[in-house]
Short mmCIF file of C-alpha atoms in Angstrom, two decimals:
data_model
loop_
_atom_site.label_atom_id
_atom_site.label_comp_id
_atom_site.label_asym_id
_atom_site.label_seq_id
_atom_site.Cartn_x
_atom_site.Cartn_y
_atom_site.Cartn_z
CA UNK X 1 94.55 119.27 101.16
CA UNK X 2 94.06 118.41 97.37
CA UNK X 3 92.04 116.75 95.71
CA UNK X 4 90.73 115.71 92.24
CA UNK X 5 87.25 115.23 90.95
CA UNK X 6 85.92 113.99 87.70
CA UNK X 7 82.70 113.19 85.71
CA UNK X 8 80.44 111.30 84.80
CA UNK X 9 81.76 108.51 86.99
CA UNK X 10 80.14 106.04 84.40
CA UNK X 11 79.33 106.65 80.84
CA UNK X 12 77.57 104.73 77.86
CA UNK X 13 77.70 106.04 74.30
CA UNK X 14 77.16 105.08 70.90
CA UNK X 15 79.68 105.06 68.12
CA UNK X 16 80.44 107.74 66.34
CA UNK X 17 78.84 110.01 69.32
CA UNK X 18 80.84 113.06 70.88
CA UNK X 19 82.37 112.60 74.15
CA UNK X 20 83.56 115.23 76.86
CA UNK X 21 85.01 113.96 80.62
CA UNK X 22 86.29 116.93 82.94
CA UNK X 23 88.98 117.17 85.57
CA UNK X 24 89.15 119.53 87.91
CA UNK X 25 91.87 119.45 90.99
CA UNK X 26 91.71 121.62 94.20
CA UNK X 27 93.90 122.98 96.91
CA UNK X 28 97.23 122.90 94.65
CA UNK X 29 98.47 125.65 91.85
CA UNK X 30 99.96 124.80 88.51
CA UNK X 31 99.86 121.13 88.74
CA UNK X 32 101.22 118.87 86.05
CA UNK X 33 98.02 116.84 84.85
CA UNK X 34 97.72 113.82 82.80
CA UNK X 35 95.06 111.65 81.26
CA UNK X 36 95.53 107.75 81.05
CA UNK X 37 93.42 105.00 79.65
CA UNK X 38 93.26 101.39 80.98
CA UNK X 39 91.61 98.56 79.04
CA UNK X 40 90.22 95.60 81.18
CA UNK X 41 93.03 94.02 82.43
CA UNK X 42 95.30 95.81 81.62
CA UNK X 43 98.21 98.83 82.43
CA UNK X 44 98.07 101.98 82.09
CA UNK X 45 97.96 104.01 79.25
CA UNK X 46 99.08 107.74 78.92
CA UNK X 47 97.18 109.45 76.37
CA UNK X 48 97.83 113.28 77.05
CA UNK X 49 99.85 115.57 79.94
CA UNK X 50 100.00 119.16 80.11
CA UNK X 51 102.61 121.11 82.31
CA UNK X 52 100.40 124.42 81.94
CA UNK X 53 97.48 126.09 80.59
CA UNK X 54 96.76 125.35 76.85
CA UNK X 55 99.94 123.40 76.81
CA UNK X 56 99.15 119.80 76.24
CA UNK X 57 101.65 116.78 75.01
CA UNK X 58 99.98 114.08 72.93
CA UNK X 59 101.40 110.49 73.29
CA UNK X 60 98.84 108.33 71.45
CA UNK X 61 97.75 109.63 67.89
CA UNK X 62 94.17 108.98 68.05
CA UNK X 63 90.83 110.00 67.51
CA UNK X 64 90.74 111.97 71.01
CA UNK X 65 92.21 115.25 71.86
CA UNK X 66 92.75 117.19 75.36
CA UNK X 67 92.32 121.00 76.24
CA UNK X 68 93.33 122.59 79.85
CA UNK X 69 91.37 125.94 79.71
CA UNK X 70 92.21 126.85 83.29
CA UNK X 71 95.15 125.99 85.33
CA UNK X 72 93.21 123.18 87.21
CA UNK X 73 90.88 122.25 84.65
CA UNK X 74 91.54 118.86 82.35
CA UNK X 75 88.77 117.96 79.57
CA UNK X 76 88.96 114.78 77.66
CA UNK X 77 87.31 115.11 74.34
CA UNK X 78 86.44 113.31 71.15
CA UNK X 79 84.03 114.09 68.28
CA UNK X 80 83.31 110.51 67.06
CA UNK X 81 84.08 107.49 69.62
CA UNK X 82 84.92 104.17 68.27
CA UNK X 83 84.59 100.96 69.94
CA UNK X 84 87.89 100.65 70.85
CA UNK X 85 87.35 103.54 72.85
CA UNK X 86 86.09 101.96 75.71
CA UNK X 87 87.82 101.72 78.70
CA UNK X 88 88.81 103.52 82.07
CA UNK X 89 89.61 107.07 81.68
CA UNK X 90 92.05 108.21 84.88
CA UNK X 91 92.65 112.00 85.29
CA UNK X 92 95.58 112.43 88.00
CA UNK X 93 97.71 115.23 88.86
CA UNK X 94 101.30 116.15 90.17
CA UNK X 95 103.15 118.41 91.99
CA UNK X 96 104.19 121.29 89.19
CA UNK X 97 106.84 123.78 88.82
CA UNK X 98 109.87 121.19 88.79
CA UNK X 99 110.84 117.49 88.26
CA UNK X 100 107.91 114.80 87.99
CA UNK X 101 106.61 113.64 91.45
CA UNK X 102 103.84 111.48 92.70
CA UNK X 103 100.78 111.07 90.70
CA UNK X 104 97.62 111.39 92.52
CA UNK X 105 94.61 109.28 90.52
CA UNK X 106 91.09 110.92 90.34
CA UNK X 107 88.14 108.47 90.87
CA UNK X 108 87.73 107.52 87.33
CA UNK X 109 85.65 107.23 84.59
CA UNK X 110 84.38 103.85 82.95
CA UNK X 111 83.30 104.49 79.48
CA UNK X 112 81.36 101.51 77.24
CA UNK X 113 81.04 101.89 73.47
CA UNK X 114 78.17 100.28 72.16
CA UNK G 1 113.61 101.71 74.79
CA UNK G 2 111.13 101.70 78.19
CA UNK G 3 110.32 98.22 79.00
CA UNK G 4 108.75 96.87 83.02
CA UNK G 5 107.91 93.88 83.64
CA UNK G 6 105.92 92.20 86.45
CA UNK G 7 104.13 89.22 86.96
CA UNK G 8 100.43 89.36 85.66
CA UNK G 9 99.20 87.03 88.65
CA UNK G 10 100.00 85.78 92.09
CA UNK G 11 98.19 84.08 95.19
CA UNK G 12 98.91 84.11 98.71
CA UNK G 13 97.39 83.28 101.86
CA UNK G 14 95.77 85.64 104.34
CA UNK G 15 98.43 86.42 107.31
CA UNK G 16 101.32 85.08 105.13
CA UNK G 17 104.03 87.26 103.44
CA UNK G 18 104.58 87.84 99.48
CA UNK G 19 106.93 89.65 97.11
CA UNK G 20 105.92 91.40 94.05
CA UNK G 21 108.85 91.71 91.80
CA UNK G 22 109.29 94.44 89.18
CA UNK G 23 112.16 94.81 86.69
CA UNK G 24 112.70 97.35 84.60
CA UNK G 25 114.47 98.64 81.93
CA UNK G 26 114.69 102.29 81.57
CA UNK G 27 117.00 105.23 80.15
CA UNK G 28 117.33 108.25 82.67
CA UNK G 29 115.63 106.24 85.37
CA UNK G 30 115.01 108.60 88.47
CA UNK G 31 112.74 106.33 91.03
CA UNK G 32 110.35 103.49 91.53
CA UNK G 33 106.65 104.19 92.22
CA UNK G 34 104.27 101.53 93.89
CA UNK G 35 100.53 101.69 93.18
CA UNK G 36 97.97 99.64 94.63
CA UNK G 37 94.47 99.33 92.74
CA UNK G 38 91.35 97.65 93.78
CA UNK G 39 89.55 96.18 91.07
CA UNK G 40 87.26 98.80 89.25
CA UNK G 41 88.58 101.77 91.44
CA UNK G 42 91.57 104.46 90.70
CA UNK G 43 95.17 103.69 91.60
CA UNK G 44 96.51 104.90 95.16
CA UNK G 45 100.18 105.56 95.84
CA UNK G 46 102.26 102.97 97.93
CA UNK G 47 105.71 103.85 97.89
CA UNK G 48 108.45 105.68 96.53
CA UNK G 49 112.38 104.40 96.05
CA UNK G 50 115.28 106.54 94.61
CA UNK G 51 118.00 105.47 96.90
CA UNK G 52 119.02 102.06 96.92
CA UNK G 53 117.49 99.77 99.60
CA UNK G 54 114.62 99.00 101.62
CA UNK G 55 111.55 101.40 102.63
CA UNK G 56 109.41 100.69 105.55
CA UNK G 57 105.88 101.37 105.96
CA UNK G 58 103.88 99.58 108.27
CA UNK G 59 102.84 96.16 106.91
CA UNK G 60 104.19 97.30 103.01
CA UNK G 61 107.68 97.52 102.32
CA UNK G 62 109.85 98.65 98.86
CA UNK G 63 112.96 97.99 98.09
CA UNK G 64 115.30 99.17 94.92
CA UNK G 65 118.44 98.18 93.21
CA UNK G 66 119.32 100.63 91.00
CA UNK G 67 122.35 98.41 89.58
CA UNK G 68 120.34 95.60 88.94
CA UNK G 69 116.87 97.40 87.50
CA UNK G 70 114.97 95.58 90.24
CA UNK G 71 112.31 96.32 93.06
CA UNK G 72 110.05 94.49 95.00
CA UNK G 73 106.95 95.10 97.02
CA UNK G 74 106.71 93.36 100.15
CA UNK G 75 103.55 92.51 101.92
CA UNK G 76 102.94 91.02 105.37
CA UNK G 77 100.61 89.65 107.33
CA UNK G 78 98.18 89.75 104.02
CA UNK G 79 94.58 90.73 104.95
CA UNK G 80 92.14 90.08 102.28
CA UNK G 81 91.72 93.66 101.76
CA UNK G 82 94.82 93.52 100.10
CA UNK G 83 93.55 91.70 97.10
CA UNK G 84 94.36 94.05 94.40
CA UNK G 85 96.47 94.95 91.22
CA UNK G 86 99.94 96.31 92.59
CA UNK G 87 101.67 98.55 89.47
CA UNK G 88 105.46 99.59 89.42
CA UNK G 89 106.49 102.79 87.54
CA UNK G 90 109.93 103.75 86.14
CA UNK G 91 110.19 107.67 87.18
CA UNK G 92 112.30 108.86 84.15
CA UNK G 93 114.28 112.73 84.98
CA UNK G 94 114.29 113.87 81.89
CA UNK G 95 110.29 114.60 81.54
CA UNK G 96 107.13 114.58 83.65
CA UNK G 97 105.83 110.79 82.49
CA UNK G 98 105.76 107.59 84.28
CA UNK G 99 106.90 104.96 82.77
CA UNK G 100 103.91 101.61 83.50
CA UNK G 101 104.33 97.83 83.95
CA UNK G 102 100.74 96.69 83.51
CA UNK G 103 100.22 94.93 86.97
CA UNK G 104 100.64 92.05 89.43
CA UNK G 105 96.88 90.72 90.32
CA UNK G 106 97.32 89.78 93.82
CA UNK G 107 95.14 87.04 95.09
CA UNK G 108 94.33 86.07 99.05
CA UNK G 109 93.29 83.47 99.57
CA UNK G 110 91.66 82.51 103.49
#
């Protein structure tokens, strides 16, 4: 069966600091993966997908940026976090290879800005 | 444009029945998704509609009208586990997103 790990489960970090949150999926191949940010109360927001290895599709200009070094690795990067950076970081994954199926949600990362 | 819309809050009482409605409007929509997500914890999948109609499974039930842009989410015999955010998304065939309403806040009340 799959499944889909991240870290740190909770983070806190000072402006302007570097940040770096990994996703890693088992028990599937070439998965479509995708990185989504929810505010506190709020949807959620897609912030990067990539369909392969080093291919990744940006859909919020921002001061954060996404690499997929391996086919079921995901890392979540910035090199200066802003306040407004804070929020719950969701890594999830879907079937790949075809049309878009169902998105399966890693456990999450809750990142404060302080 | 990509719009869905839900509403933000809604109480019911333990053992009763509610609907969560979801409308959407979306170009090249291709399927309905239910989510259900506990406060402070990752989303879980519920359903799936691409056909019109109603899906059955176990106490949840979806149901989809392409014609219209609508779905619901149908809950029965509420436990008070089941107070969580429920999210729709638009499944769109032309690329590999999901289109997000932000959430119905479902609240049980004993």
């Amino acid at each position: 069966s799959q499944t889909i790990h991240q870290w740190p489960a909770t983070l806190v970090q000072p402006v302007g600091s570097p940040l770096s949150l990994e996703c890693t999926v088992e028990g599937t191949s070439n998965p479509n993966l995708y990185w989504y940010r929810q505010a506190a109360g709020r949807g959620l927001q897609l912030l990067f997908y990539s369909v392969g290895i080093g291919q990744i599709s940006s859909e919020v200009p921002q001061n954060l940026s996404a690499s997929r070094p391996q086919d079921r690795q995901f890392i979540l990067s910035s090199k200066k976090l802003l306040l407004s950076d804070s929020g719950f970081y969701l890594c999830a994954w879907s079937q790949g290879g075809g049309p878009p199926d169902t998105q399966y949600f890693g456990p999450g990362t809750r990142l404060t800005v302080l | 444009g990509q719009n869905i819309d839900q509403p933000t809050e809604m109480t019911a009482t333990e053992g009763a029945i509610v609907q969560i409605n979801c409308t959407y409007q979306t170009s090249g929509f291709n399927g309905l998704f239910w989510y259900q997500q506990h406060a402070g914890e990752a989303p879980t999948f519920l359903s799936y509609n691409v056909l019109d109609g109603l899906e059955e499974k176990g106490r949840f039930s979806s149901f989809l009208s392409r014609s219209k842009g609508y779905s619901y989410l149908l809950l029965k015999e509420l436990q008070m586990k089941d107070s969580a955010s429920y999210l729709c998304a638009s499944r769109l065939d032309s690329n590999y997103q999901l289109i997000w309403g932000a959430g119905t806040k479902l609240i049980i009340k004993p």
